Coordinates of C-alpha atoms in Angstrom, one line a residue:
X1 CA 0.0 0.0 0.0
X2 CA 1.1 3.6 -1.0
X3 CA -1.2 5.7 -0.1
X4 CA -4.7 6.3 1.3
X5 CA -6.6 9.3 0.3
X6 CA -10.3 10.0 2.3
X7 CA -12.5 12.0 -0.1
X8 CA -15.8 13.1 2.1
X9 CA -19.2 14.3 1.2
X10 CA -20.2 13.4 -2.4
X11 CA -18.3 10.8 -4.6
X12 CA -16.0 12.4 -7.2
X13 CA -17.3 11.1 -10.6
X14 CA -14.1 9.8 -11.5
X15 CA -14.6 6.8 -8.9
X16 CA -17.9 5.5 -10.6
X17 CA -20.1 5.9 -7.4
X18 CA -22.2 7.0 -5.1
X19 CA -22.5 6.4 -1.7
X20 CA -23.3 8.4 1.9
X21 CA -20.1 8.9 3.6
X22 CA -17.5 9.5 0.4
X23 CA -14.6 7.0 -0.8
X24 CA -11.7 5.8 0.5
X25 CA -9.0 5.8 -2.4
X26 CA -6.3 3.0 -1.5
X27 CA -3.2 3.5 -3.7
X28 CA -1.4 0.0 -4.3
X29 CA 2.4 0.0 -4.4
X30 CA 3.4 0.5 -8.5
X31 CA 5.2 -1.9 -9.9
X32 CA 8.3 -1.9 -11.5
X33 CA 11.4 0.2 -9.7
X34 CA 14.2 -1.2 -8.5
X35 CA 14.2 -5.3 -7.9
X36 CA 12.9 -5.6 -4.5
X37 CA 12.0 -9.2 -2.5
X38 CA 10.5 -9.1 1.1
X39 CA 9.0 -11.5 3.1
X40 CA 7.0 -11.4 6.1
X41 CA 5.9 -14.7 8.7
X42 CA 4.0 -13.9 11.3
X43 CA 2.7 -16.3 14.1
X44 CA 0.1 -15.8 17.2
X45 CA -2.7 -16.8 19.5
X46 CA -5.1 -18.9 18.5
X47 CA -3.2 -20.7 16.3
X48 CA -3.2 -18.2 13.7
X49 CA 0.1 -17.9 11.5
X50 CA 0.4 -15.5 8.2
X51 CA 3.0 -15.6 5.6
X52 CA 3.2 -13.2 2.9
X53 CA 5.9 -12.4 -0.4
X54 CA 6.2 -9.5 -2.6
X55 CA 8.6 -9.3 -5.8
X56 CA 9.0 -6.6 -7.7
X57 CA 11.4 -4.9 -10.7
X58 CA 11.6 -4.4 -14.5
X59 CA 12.5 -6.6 -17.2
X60 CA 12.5 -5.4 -20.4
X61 CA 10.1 -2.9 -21.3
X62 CA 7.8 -4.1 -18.5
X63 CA 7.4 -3.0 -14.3
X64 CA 5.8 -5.9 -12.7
X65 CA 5.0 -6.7 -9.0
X66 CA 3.7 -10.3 -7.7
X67 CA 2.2 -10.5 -4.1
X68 CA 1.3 -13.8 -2.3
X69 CA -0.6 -13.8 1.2
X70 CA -1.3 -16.8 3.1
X71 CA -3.4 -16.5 6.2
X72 CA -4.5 -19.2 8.6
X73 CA -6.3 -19.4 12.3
X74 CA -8.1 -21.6 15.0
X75 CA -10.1 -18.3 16.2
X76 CA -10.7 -20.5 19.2
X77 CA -10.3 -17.5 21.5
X78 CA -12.5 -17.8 25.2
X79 CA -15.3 -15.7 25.6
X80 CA -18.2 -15.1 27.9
X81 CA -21.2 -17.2 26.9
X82 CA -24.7 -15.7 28.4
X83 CA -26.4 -18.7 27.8
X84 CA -28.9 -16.6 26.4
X85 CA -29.9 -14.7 29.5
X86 CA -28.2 -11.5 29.2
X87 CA -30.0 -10.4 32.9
X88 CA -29.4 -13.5 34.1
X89 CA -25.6 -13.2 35.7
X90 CA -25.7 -16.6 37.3
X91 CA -25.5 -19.3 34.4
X92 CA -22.7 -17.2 32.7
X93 CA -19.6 -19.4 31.9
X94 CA -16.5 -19.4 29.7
X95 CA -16.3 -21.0 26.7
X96 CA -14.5 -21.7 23.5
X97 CA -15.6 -20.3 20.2
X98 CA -16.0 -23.3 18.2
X99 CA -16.4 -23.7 14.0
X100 CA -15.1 -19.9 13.9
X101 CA -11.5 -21.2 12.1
X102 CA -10.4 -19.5 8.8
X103 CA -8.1 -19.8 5.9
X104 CA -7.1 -17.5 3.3
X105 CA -4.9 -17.1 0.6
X106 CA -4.6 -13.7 -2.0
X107 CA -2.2 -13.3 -5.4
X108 CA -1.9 -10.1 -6.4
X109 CA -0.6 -9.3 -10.1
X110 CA 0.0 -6.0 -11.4
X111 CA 1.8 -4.8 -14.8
X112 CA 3.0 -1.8 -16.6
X113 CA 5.0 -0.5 -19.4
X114 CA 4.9 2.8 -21.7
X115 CA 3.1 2.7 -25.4
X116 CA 4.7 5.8 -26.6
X117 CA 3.6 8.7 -24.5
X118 CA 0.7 6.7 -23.0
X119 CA 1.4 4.1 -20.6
X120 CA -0.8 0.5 -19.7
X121 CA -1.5 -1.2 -16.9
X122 CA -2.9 -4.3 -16.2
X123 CA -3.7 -5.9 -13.0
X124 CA -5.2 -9.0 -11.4
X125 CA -6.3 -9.8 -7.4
X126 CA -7.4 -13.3 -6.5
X127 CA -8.7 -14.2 -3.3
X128 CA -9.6 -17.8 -1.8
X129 CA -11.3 -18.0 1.9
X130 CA -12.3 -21.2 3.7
X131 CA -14.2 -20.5 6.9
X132 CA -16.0 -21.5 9.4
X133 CA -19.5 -19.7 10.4
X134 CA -19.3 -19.9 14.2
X135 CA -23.2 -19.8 14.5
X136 CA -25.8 -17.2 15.9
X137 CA -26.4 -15.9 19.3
X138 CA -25.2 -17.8 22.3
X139 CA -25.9 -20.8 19.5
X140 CA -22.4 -22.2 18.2
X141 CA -22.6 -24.3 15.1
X142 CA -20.0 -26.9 14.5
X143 CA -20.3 -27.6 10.8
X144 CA -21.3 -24.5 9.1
X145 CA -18.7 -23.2 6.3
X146 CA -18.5 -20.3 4.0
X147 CA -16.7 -21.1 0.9
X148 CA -15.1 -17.6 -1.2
X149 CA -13.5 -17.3 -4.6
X150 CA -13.5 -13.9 -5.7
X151 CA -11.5 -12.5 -8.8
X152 CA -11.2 -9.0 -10.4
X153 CA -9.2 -7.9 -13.3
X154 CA -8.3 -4.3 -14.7
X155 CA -6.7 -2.9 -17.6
X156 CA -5.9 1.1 -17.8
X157 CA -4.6 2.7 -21.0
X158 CA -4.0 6.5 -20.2
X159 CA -2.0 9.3 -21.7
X160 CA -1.7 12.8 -22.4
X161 CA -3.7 14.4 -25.8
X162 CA -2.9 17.8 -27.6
X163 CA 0.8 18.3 -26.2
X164 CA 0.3 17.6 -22.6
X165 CA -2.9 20.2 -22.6
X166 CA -5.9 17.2 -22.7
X167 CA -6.0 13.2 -21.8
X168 CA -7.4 10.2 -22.0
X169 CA -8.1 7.3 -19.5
X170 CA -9.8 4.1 -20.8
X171 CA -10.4 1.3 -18.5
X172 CA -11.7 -2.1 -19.1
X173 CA -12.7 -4.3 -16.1
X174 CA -14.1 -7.8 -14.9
X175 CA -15.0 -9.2 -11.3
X176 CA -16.8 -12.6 -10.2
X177 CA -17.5 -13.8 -7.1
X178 CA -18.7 -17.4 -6.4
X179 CA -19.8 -17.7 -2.8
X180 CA -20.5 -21.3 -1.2
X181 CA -22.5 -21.5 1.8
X182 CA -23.4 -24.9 3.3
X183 CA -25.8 -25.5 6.3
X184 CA -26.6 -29.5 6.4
X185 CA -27.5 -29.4 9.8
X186 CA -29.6 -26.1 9.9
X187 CA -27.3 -24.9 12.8
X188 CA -27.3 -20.9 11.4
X189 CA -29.6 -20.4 8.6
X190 CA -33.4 -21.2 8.4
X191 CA -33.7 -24.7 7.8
X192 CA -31.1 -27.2 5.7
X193 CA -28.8 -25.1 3.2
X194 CA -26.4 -25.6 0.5
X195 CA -26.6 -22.7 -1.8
X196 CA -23.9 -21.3 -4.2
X197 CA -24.1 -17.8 -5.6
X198 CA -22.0 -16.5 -8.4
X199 CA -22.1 -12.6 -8.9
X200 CA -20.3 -11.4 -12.3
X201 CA -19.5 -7.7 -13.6
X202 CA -17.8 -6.8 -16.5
X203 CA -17.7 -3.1 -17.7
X204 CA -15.7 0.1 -19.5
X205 CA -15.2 3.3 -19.0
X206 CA -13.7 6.4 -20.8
X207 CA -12.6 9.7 -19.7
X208 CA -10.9 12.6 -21.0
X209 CA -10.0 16.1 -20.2
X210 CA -9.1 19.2 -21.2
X211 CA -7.3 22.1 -19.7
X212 CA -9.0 25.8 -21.4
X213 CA -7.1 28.6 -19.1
X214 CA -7.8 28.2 -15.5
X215 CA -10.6 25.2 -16.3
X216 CA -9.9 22.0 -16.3
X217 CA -13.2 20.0 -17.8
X218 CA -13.8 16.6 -17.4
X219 CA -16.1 14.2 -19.3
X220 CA -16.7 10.8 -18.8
X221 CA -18.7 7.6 -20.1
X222 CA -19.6 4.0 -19.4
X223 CA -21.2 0.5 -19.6
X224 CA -21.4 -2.1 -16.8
X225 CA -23.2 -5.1 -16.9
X226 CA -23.9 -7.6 -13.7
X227 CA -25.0 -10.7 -13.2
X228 CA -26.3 -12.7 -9.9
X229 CA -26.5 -16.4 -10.0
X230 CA -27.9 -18.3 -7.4
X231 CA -28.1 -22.0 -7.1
X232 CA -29.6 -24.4 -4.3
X233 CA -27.4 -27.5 -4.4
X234 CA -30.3 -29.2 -2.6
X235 CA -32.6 -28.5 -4.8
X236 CA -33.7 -30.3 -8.2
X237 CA -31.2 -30.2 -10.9
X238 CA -32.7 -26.9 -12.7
X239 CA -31.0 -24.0 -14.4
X240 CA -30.5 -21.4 -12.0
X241 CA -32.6 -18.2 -12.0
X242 CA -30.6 -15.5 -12.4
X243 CA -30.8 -11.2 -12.0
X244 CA -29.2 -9.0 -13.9
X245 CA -28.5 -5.2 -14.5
X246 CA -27.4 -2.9 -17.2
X247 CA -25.9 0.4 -16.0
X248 CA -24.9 3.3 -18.5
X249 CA -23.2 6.1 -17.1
X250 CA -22.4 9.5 -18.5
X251 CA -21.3 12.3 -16.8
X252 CA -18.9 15.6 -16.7
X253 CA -17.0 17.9 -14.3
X254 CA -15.1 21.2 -14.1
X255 CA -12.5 22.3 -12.1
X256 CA -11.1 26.4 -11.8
X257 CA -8.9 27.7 -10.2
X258 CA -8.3 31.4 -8.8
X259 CA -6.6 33.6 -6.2
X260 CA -3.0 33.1 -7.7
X261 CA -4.1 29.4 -7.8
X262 CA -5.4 29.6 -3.9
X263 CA -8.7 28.6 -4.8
X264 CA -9.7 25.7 -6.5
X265 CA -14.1 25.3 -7.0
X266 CA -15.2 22.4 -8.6
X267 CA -18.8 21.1 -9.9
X268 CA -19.8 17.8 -11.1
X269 CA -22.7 16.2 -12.6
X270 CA -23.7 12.5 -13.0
X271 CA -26.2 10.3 -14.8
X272 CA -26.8 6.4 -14.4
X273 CA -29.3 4.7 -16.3
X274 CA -29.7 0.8 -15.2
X275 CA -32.2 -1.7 -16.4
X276 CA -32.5 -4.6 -14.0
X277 CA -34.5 -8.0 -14.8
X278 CA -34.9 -9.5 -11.2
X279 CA -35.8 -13.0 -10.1
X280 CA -36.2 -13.5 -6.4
X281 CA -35.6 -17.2 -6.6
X282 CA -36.6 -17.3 -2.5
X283 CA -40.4 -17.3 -3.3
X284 CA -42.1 -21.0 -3.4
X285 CA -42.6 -19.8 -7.3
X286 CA -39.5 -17.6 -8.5
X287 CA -41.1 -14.4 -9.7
X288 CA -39.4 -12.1 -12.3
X289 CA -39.5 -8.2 -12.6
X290 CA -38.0 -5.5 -14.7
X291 CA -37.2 -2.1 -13.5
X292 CA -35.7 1.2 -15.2
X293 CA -34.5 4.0 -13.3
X294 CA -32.7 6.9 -13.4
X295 CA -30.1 7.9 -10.7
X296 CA -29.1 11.6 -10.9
X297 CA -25.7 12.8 -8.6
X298 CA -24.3 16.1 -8.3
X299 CA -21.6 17.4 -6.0
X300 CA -20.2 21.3 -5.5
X301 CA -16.7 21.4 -4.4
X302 CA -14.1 24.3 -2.6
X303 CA -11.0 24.7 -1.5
X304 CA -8.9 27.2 -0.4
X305 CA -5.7 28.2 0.8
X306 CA -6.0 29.9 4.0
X307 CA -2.0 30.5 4.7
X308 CA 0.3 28.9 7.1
X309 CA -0.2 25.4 5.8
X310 CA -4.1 25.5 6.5
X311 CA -6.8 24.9 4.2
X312 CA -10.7 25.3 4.0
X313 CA -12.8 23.0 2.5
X314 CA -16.3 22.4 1.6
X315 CA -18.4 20.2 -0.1
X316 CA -22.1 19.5 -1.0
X317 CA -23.7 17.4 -3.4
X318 CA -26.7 15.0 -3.7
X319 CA -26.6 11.3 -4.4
X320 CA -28.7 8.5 -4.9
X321 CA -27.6 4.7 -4.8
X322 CA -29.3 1.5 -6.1
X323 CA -29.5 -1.7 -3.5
X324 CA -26.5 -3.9 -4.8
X325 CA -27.2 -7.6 -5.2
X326 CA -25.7 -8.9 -2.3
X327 CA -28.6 -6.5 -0.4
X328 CA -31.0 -8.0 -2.3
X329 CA -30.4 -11.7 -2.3
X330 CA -27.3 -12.8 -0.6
X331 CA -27.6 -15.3 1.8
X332 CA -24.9 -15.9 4.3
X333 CA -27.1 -17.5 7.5
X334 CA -26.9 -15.2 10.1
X335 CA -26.5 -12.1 7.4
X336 CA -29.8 -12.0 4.3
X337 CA -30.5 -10.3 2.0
X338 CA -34.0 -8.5 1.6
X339 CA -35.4 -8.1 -2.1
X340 CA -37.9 -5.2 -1.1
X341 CA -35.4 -2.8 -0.9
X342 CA -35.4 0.2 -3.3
X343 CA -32.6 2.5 -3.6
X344 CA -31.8 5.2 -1.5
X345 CA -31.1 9.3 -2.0
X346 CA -29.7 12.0 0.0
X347 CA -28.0 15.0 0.2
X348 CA -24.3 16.1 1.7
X349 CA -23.4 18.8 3.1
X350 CA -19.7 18.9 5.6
X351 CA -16.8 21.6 5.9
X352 CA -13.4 22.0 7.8
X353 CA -9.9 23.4 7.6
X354 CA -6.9 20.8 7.2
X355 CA -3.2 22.0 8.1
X356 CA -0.8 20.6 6.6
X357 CA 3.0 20.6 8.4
X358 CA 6.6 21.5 6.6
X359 CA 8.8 18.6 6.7
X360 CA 10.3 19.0 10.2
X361 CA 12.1 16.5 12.9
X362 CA 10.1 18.2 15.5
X363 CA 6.4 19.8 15.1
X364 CA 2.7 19.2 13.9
X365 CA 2.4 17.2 10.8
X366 CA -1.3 17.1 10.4
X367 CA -4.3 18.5 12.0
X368 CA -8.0 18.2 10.7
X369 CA -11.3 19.5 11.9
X370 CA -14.5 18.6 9.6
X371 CA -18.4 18.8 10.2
X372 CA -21.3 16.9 8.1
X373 CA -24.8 17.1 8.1
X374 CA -26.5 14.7 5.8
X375 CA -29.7 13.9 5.1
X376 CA -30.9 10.5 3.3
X377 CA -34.2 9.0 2.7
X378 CA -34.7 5.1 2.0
X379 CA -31.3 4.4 4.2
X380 CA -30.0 0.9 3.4
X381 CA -28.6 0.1 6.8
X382 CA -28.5 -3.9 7.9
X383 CA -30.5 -4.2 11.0
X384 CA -30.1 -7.4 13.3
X385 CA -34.2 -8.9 14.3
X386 CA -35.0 -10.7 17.7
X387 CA -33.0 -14.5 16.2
X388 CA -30.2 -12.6 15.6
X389 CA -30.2 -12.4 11.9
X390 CA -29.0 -9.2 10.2
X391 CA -30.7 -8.2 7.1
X392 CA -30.9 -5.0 5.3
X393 CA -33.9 -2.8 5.3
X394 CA -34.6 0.9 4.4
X395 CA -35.0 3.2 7.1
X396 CA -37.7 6.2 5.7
X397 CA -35.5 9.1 7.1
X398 CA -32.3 9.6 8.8
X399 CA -30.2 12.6 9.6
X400 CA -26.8 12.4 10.5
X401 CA -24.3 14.7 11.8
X402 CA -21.2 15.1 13.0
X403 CA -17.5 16.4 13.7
X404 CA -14.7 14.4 13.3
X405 CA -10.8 15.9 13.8
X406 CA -7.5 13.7 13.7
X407 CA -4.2 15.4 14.4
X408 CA -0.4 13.6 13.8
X409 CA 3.2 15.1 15.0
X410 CA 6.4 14.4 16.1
X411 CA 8.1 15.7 19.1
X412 CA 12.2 15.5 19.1
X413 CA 12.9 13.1 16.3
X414 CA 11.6 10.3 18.4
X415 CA 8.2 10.6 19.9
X416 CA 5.5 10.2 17.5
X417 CA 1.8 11.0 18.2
X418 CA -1.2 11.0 16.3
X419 CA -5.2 10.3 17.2
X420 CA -8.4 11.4 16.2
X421 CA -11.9 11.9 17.9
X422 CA -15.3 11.6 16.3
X423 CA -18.7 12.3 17.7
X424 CA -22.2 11.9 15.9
X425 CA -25.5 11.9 15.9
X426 CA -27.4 9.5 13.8
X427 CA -30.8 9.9 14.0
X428 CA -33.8 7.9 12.6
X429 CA -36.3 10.2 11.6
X430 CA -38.9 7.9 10.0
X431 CA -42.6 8.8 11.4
X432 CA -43.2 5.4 13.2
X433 CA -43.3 6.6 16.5
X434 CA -41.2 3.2 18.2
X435 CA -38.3 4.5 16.2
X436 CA -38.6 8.2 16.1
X437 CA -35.7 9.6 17.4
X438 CA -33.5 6.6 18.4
X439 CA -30.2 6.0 17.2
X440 CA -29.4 4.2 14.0
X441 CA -28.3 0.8 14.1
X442 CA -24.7 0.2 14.0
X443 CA -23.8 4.2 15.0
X444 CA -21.7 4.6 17.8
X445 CA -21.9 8.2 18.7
X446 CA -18.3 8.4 20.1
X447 CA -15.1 6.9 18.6
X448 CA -11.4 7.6 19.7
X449 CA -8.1 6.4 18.4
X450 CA -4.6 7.4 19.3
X451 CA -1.1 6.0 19.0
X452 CA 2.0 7.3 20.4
X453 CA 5.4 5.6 19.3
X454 CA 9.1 6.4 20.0
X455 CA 11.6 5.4 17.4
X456 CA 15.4 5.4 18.7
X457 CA 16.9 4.4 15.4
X458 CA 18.0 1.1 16.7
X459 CA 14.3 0.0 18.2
X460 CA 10.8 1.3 18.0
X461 CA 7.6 1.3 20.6
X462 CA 4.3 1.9 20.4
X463 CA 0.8 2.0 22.4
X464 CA -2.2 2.4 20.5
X465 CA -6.0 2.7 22.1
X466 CA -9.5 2.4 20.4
X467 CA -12.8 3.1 22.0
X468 CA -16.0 3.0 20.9
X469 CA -19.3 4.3 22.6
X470 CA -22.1 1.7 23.1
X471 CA -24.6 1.5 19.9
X472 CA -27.6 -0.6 18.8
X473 CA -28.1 -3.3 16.6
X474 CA -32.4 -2.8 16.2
X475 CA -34.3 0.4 15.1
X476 CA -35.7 0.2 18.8
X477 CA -32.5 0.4 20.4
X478 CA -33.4 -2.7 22.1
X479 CA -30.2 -4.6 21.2
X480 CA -27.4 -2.7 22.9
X481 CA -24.0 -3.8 22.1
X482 CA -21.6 -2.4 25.3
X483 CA -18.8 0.0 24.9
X484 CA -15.9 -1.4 23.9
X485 CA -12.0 0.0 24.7
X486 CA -9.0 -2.1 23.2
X487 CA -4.9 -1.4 24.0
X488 CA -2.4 -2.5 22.0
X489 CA 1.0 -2.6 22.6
X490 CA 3.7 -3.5 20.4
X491 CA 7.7 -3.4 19.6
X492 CA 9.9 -3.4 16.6
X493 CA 13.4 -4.3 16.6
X494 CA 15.4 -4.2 13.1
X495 CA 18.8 -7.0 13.6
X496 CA 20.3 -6.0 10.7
X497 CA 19.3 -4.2 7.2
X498 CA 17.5 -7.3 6.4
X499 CA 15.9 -8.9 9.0
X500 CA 13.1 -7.0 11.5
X501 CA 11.7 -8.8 14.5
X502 CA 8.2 -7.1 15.4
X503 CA 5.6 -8.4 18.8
X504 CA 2.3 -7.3 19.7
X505 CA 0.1 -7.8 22.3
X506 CA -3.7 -7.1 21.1
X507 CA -6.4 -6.5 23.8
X508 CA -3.9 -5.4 26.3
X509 CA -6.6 -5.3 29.4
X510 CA -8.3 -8.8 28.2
X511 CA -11.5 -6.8 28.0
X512 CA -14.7 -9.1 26.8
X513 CA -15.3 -6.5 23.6
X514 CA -17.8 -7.3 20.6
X515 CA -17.5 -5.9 16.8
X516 CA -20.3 -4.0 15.0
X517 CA -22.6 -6.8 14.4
X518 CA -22.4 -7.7 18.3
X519 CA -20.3 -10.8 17.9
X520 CA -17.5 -11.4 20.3
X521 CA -14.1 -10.8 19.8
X522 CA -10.9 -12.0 20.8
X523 CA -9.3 -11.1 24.4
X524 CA -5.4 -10.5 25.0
X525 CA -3.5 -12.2 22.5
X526 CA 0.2 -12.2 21.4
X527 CA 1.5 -12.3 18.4
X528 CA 4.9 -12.3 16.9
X529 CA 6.5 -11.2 13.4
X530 CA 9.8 -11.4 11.1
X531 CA 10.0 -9.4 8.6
X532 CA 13.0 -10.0 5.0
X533 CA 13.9 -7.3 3.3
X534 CA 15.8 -8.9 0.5
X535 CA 16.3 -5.5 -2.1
X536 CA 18.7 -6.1 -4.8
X537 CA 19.4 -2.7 -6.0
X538 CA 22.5 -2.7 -4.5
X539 CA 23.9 -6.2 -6.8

């Protein structure tokens, strides 16, 4: 990983999406450079062990870069079992998660060389998972898997038009993921299950630009087509129903700058046109549908430069977002998918100032202060019912607001601190008067992070903490799932320019925590690393 960039507020067009709280932009090491091998191995509690390898370098006219991760665990941590009586303290015991083991394995493939004065890239990510589903509730299965294949393939061709003043991008793409779930006993899922779903999209996209002064315009096209597959292995030997969806996308956006280039305002406008033919294959008699509809986006964007290293920012924009097919039909047990759900809309609005520090062995690197206030009706949000299965339902209205900040620094060479701080309020505004009000499900109004490391060069230490307020999994804020605070401590100690010996200790306090969907997670548990930097520039 390179780099991560946070884009807030409305989705840039150039993403190909809409959603309610922005992107997240993860930049993947290039390839190519000079030839570079490292491994990593890494063993821990629970039996859980992780090896990884990464080559990369040029031959010829071509960058490459191969990455292999294996991952493995028992994930037979200890945890405190209710029994089903959460008031009841005195038929609490200890017990062993069972059936919650994993596998996993990833290749990564990536490619690059120069045509001319454009350059292509091609890349491909596999992943295979093996794992088991551990059950729901205080209810632990012992037989219940989840099966995962999931591929996706790119290829970029980009390049600069009219001497350096206009360009091009072109991008062809694939994904498919087959997901296995198998139930014989009927310990998670309603009844016996062996079901098999295959999801498939292949699409394009083109985009080019032109710089006209101080404008820089941006328009952009493109085709997707998807495909959901279900088949009951159960069931009689019949061709599958299948659901599919045909989305065309066109769309543009302009970008001028001012102010000695200070100020930067941008505008962008979207289009998506999809025709889906659905069969919900759950009914007794499969039933087929077809439904066109338009989804309209738009987003307002400024920036400017305040002096000093700070910057103001502010975004607004409206979006609106079809239920994918996973929401619709996926099936998973304890997690199903609900085909009444039609798509949801809303508007951003959120503002701040961002300071960005000189480099500097001493001082204040980063420091970020942002509100939102958005408003969404139809709200896809997965909401857990009284057997503990989470499926996905649209909430009428919902408001949510919020500040977050996050700050980084480093105080004489060697300290290093950075954290952030959010606070929210999510509120469920729909008219039925049991939810009125209440929280949404799966909003903790409170999180905190912070890390602080010291580096002497010849070792390096760090404690990090995470808490989270208490939230709810239900629209009646029934389902509470308690507050949760995690400490982490860890140490890295390089023996040579090759070889770096790293430990952690997860869960510092032991503390009986649970994740978003109110399962339980692990308590203190140690884990141990060795990292191989095997670099050949230097041969």
């Amino acid at each position: 990983m390179e780099s991560i960039d946070v884009y807030r507020g409305a989705v840039p067009g150039r993403f190909g999406g809409n959603s309610l709280g922005g992107v997240v932009h993860v930049r993947t090491r290039p390839p190519g450079g000079d030839p570079q091998v490292r491994l990593r191995s890494q063993a821990g509690a629970f039996g859980t062990r992780q090896l990884s390898a990464s080559v990369a370098g040029r031959r010829h006219d071509w960058d490459g870069l191969v990455v292999v991760d294996y991952s493995r665990s028992d994930n037979d941590f200890r945890f405190l079992d209710d029994n089903g009586t959460e008031y009841n303290t005195g038929d609490d015991e200890w017990a062993k998660r069972r059936n919650s083991d994993f596998g996993a394995v990833r290749l990564l493939l990536r490619s690059a060389r120069h045509l001319g004065a454009s350059r292509l890239q091609l890349s491909h990510t596999q992943d295979i998972s093996h794992r088991g589903l551990p059950g729901i509730g205080n209810y632990q299965s012992l037989q219940t898997r989840l099966d995962t294949r999931r591929g996706i393939s790119e290829a970029n061709l980009f390049g600069p038009l009219s001497q350096g003043r206009a360009g091009y991008r072109l991008k062809l793409f694939r994904s498919a993921e087959r997901v296995e779930y198998k139930d014989l006993l009927g310990e998670v899922g309603i009844g016996t299950q062996h079901d098999r779903n295959t999801t498939t999209v292949i699409g394009s996209r083109l985009e080019g630009n032109a710089l006209v002064g101080p404008l820089l315009a941006t328009a952009f096209g493109g085709a997707r087509h998807e495909r959901f597959s279900p088949e009951d292995l159960l069931g009689p030997l019949a061709a599958p129903a299948s659901s599919r969806r045909i989305g065309l996308t066109a769309g543009g956006e302009a970008e001028i700058t001012g102010l000695a280039g200070r100020l930067v305002a941008n505008a962008g406008l979207q289009v998506e046109r999809l025709n889906d033919d659905v069969v919900d294959a759950e009914d007794t008699k499969p039933t087929a549908s077809h439904l066109t509809r338009t989804v309209w986006s738009s987003r307002l964007g400024l920036s400017i430069d305040l002096g000093g290293g700070w910057t103001g920012q502010a975004h607004a924009g409206r979006y609106g977002r079809p239920p994918g097919f996973f929401e619709l039909f996926g099936d998973r047990g304890a997690v199903m998918g609900n085909a009444d759900l039609v798509k949801e809309t809303g508007r951003n609005l959120d503002g701040g100032v961002v300071y960005h520090g000189v480099p500097a062995p001493s001082g204040v690197q980063l420091a970020e202060v942002v509100f939102y206030d958005n408003e969404v009706d139809d709200l896809i949000r997965f909401i857990q019912n009284s057997q503990r299965v989470s499926r996905p339902h649209n909430i009428g209205r919902a408001r949510l607001r919020g500040i977050e900040t996050r700050a980084r620094g480093v105080i004489g060479r060697h300290l290093h601190l950075e954290g952030s701080y959010a606070v929210q309020s999510a509120e469920n505004r729909s008219p039925f008067s049991f939810e009125h009000g209440n929280d949404l499900p799966g909003a903790p109004r409170r999180q905190l992070r912070g890390r602080v490391g010291v580096d002497a060069g010849h070792a390096a230490l760090h404690y990090e903490m995470s808490h989270e307020s208490r939230h709810f999994l239900d629209r009646a804020n029934l389902q509470p799932v308690p507050a949760r605070t995690v400490h982490t401590l860890g140490a890295r100690l390089p023996v040579n320019d090759t070889v770096t010996v790293a430990a952690e200790i997860r869960n510092l306090t032991d503390n009986q925590v649970a994740d978003l969907w109110g399962y339980p997670l692990p308590g203190r548990a140690a884990f141990l690393a060795i990292d191989l930097d095997l670099s050949l520039s230097g041969n």
